[in-house]
Amino acid sequence: QHFRIKRVSSSDYFNPCTLMLRRFLVNGFKHAGRGQQLAVKQQPLFNRTLQGLRPTAYEGCRLNSTVQDSEEPSKAQLRAHALQSAVPMVGFGVVDCVVMTQVGSTMDAVLGATLGISSITAAAIGLFCSDSCGVLFGGTIESVAGKLGLPAANLKTEQLELPQVRKTATLGRLFGVQLGVLLGSTTLLFQGSKEAPDKSPGDFKSTQGSCLQDVVRSADVVLFSMAGCPFCVEAENALLANGIQFKKVPISAYKTQLQQLTGKSSAPSAWIRGEYVGGCNDGTEAWHGVLPMLKSGKFQELLNA
């Protein structure tokens, strides 16, 4: 009466140690009248049997029974547990998003032209840095979260293994990291908000290109590029081969303005000192195009003007 019988798997059923335990229980019930003499005689065998049982057959049964018998947590405890799981992940999401976007955009804009790396490579470098910061500052984020005075869930060890508690913690972490990423993404709203330099009239067709004007005047040579575009790679390699430094900008955010101002939204789109000079091989004028202009010397002429 002091044992709780639990069904075991077929592999554990035929385990020699399990068979010994079954034999001991059957013999014990069959000869229960012998009382203490049987208990003393079979005690060493029973001890060896329990020590020889595999964890899945003995300890697993004990753990499962303990978890099933645990007291159900209250809704207040679940809410506190979800909050404690979510808050640290908000910090992780903010750090991950801010570092990845800022490092990735900086690598693409500043070092992209010098090193000749693509936008995808710059994004991978940003991801590498963000993951590294998550590991380095993980302890600090958790320490700060622990000092916020969040309500304690006061869950027992057995309760932490309950399915509803584990599900609550997972959903809390998921919501926390998503909220952190959204908060970190707000830094993108402040990029490109610097005042534009003095603009001479007639450079652009309308005031709708003010944002684009800031970009094309930010460097002597600006090249709007698109990842995976072979013409972009060809134009970049040609500029690098001629020793011309340029600023590479992803074209996806400026296609509408480029179409309105130049009549073309294809990549690449090259600009010299705020003046549109076409794509890789052609443009809106007969002499446009990075490759033809480099070959004729027109590109260097406009650059040195």
CSV table of N, CA and C in Angstrom, one decimal, residues 43-117:
chain,number,residue,atom,x,y,z
A,43,GLN,N,14.5,-6.6,1.9
A,43,GLN,CA,14.9,-5.2,2.0
A,43,GLN,C,16.2,-5.0,1.1
A,44,PRO,N,17.3,-5.8,1.3
A,44,PRO,CA,18.5,-5.5,0.4
A,44,PRO,C,18.2,-5.6,-1.1
A,45,LEU,N,17.4,-6.6,-1.4
A,45,LEU,CA,17.0,-6.8,-2.9
A,45,LEU,C,16.2,-5.6,-3.3
A,46,PHE,N,15.3,-5.1,-2.5
A,46,PHE,CA,14.5,-3.9,-2.9
A,46,PHE,C,15.4,-2.7,-3.1
A,47,ASN,N,16.4,-2.5,-2.2
A,47,ASN,CA,17.3,-1.3,-2.3
A,47,ASN,C,18.1,-1.4,-3.5
A,48,ARG,N,18.7,-2.6,-3.8
A,48,ARG,CA,19.5,-2.7,-5.1
A,48,ARG,C,18.6,-2.5,-6.3
A,49,THR,N,17.4,-2.9,-6.2
A,49,THR,CA,16.5,-2.8,-7.4
A,49,THR,C,16.2,-1.3,-7.7
A,50,LEU,N,15.9,-0.5,-6.6
A,50,LEU,CA,15.6,0.9,-6.8
A,50,LEU,C,16.9,1.6,-7.3
A,51,GLN,N,18.1,1.3,-6.8
A,51,GLN,CA,19.3,1.9,-7.3
A,51,GLN,C,19.6,1.6,-8.7
A,52,GLY,N,19.2,0.4,-9.2
A,52,GLY,CA,19.5,0.0,-10.5
A,52,GLY,C,18.5,0.5,-11.6
A,53,LEU,N,17.4,1.0,-11.1
A,53,LEU,CA,16.4,1.5,-12.1
A,53,LEU,C,16.9,2.7,-12.9
A,54,ARG,N,16.5,2.7,-14.1
A,54,ARG,CA,16.9,3.9,-15.0
A,54,ARG,C,16.0,5.1,-14.6
A,55,PRO,N,16.6,6.3,-14.8
A,55,PRO,CA,15.8,7.5,-14.5
A,55,PRO,C,14.4,7.6,-15.1
A,56,THR,N,14.3,7.1,-16.3
A,56,THR,CA,13.0,7.2,-17.0
A,56,THR,C,12.0,6.3,-16.4
A,57,ALA,N,12.4,5.2,-15.7
A,57,ALA,CA,11.5,4.2,-15.1
A,57,ALA,C,11.1,4.5,-13.7
A,58,TYR,N,12.1,5.2,-13.0
A,58,TYR,CA,11.8,5.5,-11.5
A,58,TYR,C,11.7,6.9,-11.2
A,59,GLU,N,12.8,7.7,-11.5
A,59,GLU,CA,12.8,9.1,-11.2
A,59,GLU,C,11.8,9.8,-12.0
A,60,GLY,N,11.7,9.4,-13.3
A,60,GLY,CA,10.7,10.1,-14.2
A,60,GLY,C,9.3,9.9,-13.6
A,61,CYS,N,9.0,8.7,-13.1
A,61,CYS,CA,7.7,8.5,-12.5
A,61,CYS,C,7.5,9.4,-11.3
A,62,ARG,N,8.5,9.5,-10.5
A,62,ARG,CA,8.4,10.3,-9.3
A,62,ARG,C,8.2,11.8,-9.7
A,63,LEU,N,8.9,12.3,-10.7
A,63,LEU,CA,8.8,13.7,-11.1
A,63,LEU,C,7.4,13.9,-11.7
A,64,ASN,N,6.9,13.0,-12.5
A,64,ASN,CA,5.6,13.2,-13.1
A,64,ASN,C,4.5,13.2,-12.1
A,65,SER,N,4.6,12.4,-11.1
A,65,SER,CA,3.6,12.4,-10.1
A,65,SER,C,3.6,13.6,-9.2
A,66,THR,N,4.9,14.1,-9.0
A,66,THR,CA,5.0,15.4,-8.2
A,66,THR,C,4.4,16.5,-9.0
A,67,VAL,N,4.7,16.6,-10.3
A,67,VAL,CA,4.2,17.8,-11.1
A,67,VAL,C,2.7,17.7,-11.1
A,68,GLN,N,2.1,16.5,-11.3
A,68,GLN,CA,0.7,16.3,-11.4
A,68,GLN,C,0.0,16.7,-10.1
A,69,ASP,N,0.7,16.5,-9.0
A,69,ASP,CA,0.0,16.8,-7.7
A,69,ASP,C,0.3,18.2,-7.3
A,70,SER,N,1.0,19.0,-8.1
A,70,SER,CA,1.3,20.4,-7.7
A,70,SER,C,0.0,21.2,-7.7
A,71,GLU,N,0.0,22.2,-6.8
A,71,GLU,CA,-1.1,23.1,-6.7
A,71,GLU,C,-1.2,24.0,-7.9
A,72,GLU,N,-2.3,24.2,-8.5
A,72,GLU,CA,-2.5,25.1,-9.6
A,72,GLU,C,-2.2,26.5,-9.3
A,73,PRO,N,-1.4,27.3,-10.0
A,73,PRO,CA,-1.1,28.7,-9.7
A,73,PRO,C,-2.3,29.6,-10.0
A,74,SER,N,-2.4,30.6,-9.3
A,74,SER,CA,-3.5,31.6,-9.5
A,74,SER,C,-3.2,32.5,-10.7
A,75,LYS,N,-4.3,33.2,-11.1
A,75,LYS,CA,-4.1,34.1,-12.2
A,75,LYS,C,-3.1,35.2,-11.9
A,76,ALA,N,-3.1,35.7,-10.7
A,76,ALA,CA,-2.2,36.7,-10.3
A,76,ALA,C,-0.8,36.2,-10.4
A,77,GLN,N,-0.5,35.0,-10.0
A,77,GLN,CA,0.8,34.4,-10.1
A,77,GLN,C,1.2,34.3,-11.5
A,78,LEU,N,0.3,33.9,-12.4
A,78,LEU,CA,0.6,33.7,-13.8
A,78,LEU,C,0.9,35.1,-14.5
A,79,ARG,N,0.2,36.1,-14.1
A,79,ARG,CA,0.5,37.5,-14.6
A,79,ARG,C,1.8,38.0,-14.2
A,80,ALA,N,2.1,37.8,-12.9
A,80,ALA,CA,3.4,38.2,-12.4
A,80,ALA,C,4.6,37.4,-13.1
A,81,HIS,N,4.4,36.1,-13.3
A,81,HIS,CA,5.4,35.3,-14.0
A,81,HIS,C,5.6,35.8,-15.4
A,82,ALA,N,4.5,36.1,-16.1
A,82,ALA,CA,4.6,36.6,-17.5
A,82,ALA,C,5.3,37.9,-17.5
A,83,LEU,N,5.0,38.8,-16.6
A,83,LEU,CA,5.7,40.1,-16.5
A,83,LEU,C,7.2,40.0,-16.2
A,84,GLN,N,7.5,39.1,-15.3
A,84,GLN,CA,8.9,38.9,-15.0
A,84,GLN,C,9.7,38.3,-16.2
A,85,SER,N,9.0,37.5,-17.0
A,85,SER,CA,9.6,36.9,-18.2
A,85,SER,C,9.7,37.9,-19.4
A,86,ALA,N,8.8,38.9,-19.4
A,86,ALA,CA,8.7,39.8,-20.6
A,86,ALA,C,9.7,41.0,-20.4
A,87,VAL,N,9.8,41.5,-19.2
A,87,VAL,CA,10.5,42.8,-19.1
A,87,VAL,C,12.0,42.6,-19.5
A,88,PRO,N,12.7,41.6,-19.1
A,88,PRO,CA,14.1,41.5,-19.6
A,88,PRO,C,14.2,41.4,-21.1
A,89,MET,N,13.2,40.7,-21.7
A,89,MET,CA,13.3,40.5,-23.1
A,89,MET,C,13.0,41.8,-23.9
A,90,VAL,N,12.3,42.8,-23.2
A,90,VAL,CA,12.2,44.1,-23.9
A,90,VAL,C,13.5,44.8,-24.0
A,91,GLY,N,14.4,44.7,-23.0
A,91,GLY,CA,15.7,45.2,-23.1
A,91,GLY,C,16.6,44.5,-24.1
A,92,PHE,N,16.5,43.2,-24.2
A,92,PHE,CA,17.2,42.5,-25.2
A,92,PHE,C,16.8,42.9,-26.6
A,93,GLY,N,15.4,43.1,-26.8
A,93,GLY,CA,14.9,43.5,-28.1
A,93,GLY,C,15.4,44.9,-28.5
A,94,VAL,N,15.4,45.8,-27.6
A,94,VAL,CA,15.9,47.2,-27.9
A,94,VAL,C,17.3,47.2,-28.3
A,95,VAL,N,18.2,46.5,-27.5
A,95,VAL,CA,19.6,46.5,-27.8
A,95,VAL,C,19.9,45.8,-29.1
A,96,ASP,N,19.2,44.7,-29.3
A,96,ASP,CA,19.5,43.9,-30.6
A,96,ASP,C,19.1,44.8,-31.8
A,97,CYS,N,17.9,45.4,-31.8
A,97,CYS,CA,17.4,46.2,-32.9
A,97,CYS,C,18.3,47.4,-33.2
A,98,VAL,N,18.6,48.2,-32.1
A,98,VAL,CA,19.3,49.4,-32.2
A,98,VAL,C,20.7,49.1,-32.8
A,99,VAL,N,21.4,48.1,-32.2
A,99,VAL,CA,22.8,47.9,-32.6
A,99,VAL,C,22.8,47.3,-34.1
A,100,MET,N,21.9,46.5,-34.4
A,100,MET,CA,21.9,45.9,-35.7
A,100,MET,C,21.6,46.9,-36.8
A,101,THR,N,20.6,47.8,-36.6
A,101,THR,CA,20.2,48.8,-37.6
A,101,THR,C,21.3,49.9,-37.7
A,102,GLN,N,21.8,50.3,-36.6
A,102,GLN,CA,22.8,51.4,-36.6
A,102,GLN,C,24.1,50.9,-37.2
A,103,VAL,N,24.6,49.8,-36.7
A,103,VAL,CA,25.9,49.2,-37.3
A,103,VAL,C,25.7,48.8,-38.7
A,104,GLY,N,24.6,48.2,-39.1
A,104,GLY,CA,24.4,47.8,-40.4
A,104,GLY,C,24.3,48.9,-41.4
A,105,SER,N,23.6,50.0,-41.1
A,105,SER,CA,23.5,51.1,-41.9
A,105,SER,C,24.8,51.9,-42.1
A,106,THR,N,25.5,51.9,-40.9
A,106,THR,CA,26.8,52.6,-41.0
A,106,THR,C,27.8,51.9,-41.8
A,107,MET,N,27.9,50.6,-41.7
A,107,MET,CA,28.8,49.7,-42.5
A,107,MET,C,28.4,49.9,-44.0
A,108,ASP,N,27.1,49.9,-44.3
A,108,ASP,CA,26.7,49.9,-45.7
A,108,ASP,C,27.0,51.3,-46.3
A,109,ALA,N,26.8,52.4,-45.5
A,109,ALA,CA,27.0,53.7,-46.1
A,109,ALA,C,28.4,54.2,-46.1
A,110,VAL,N,29.1,53.9,-45.0
A,110,VAL,CA,30.5,54.5,-44.8
A,110,VAL,C,31.6,53.5,-45.4
A,111,LEU,N,31.5,52.3,-45.0
A,111,LEU,CA,32.5,51.3,-45.5
A,111,LEU,C,32.1,50.5,-46.7
A,112,GLY,N,30.9,50.6,-47.1
A,112,GLY,CA,30.4,49.8,-48.2
A,112,GLY,C,31.2,50.2,-49.5
A,113,ALA,N,31.4,51.4,-49.8
A,113,ALA,CA,32.1,51.8,-51.0
A,113,ALA,C,33.6,51.5,-50.9
A,114,THR,N,34.2,51.8,-49.7
A,114,THR,CA,35.6,51.6,-49.5
A,114,THR,C,36.0,50.1,-49.6
A,115,LEU,N,35.2,49.2,-48.9
A,115,LEU,CA,35.6,47.8,-48.9
A,115,LEU,C,34.9,47.0,-50.0
A,116,GLY,N,33.9,47.7,-50.7
A,116,GLY,CA,33.2,47.0,-51.7
A,116,GLY,C,32.2,45.9,-51.2
A,117,ILE,N,31.7,46.0,-50.0
A,117,ILE,CA,30.8,45.0,-49.5
A,117,ILE,C,29.4,45.3,-49.9
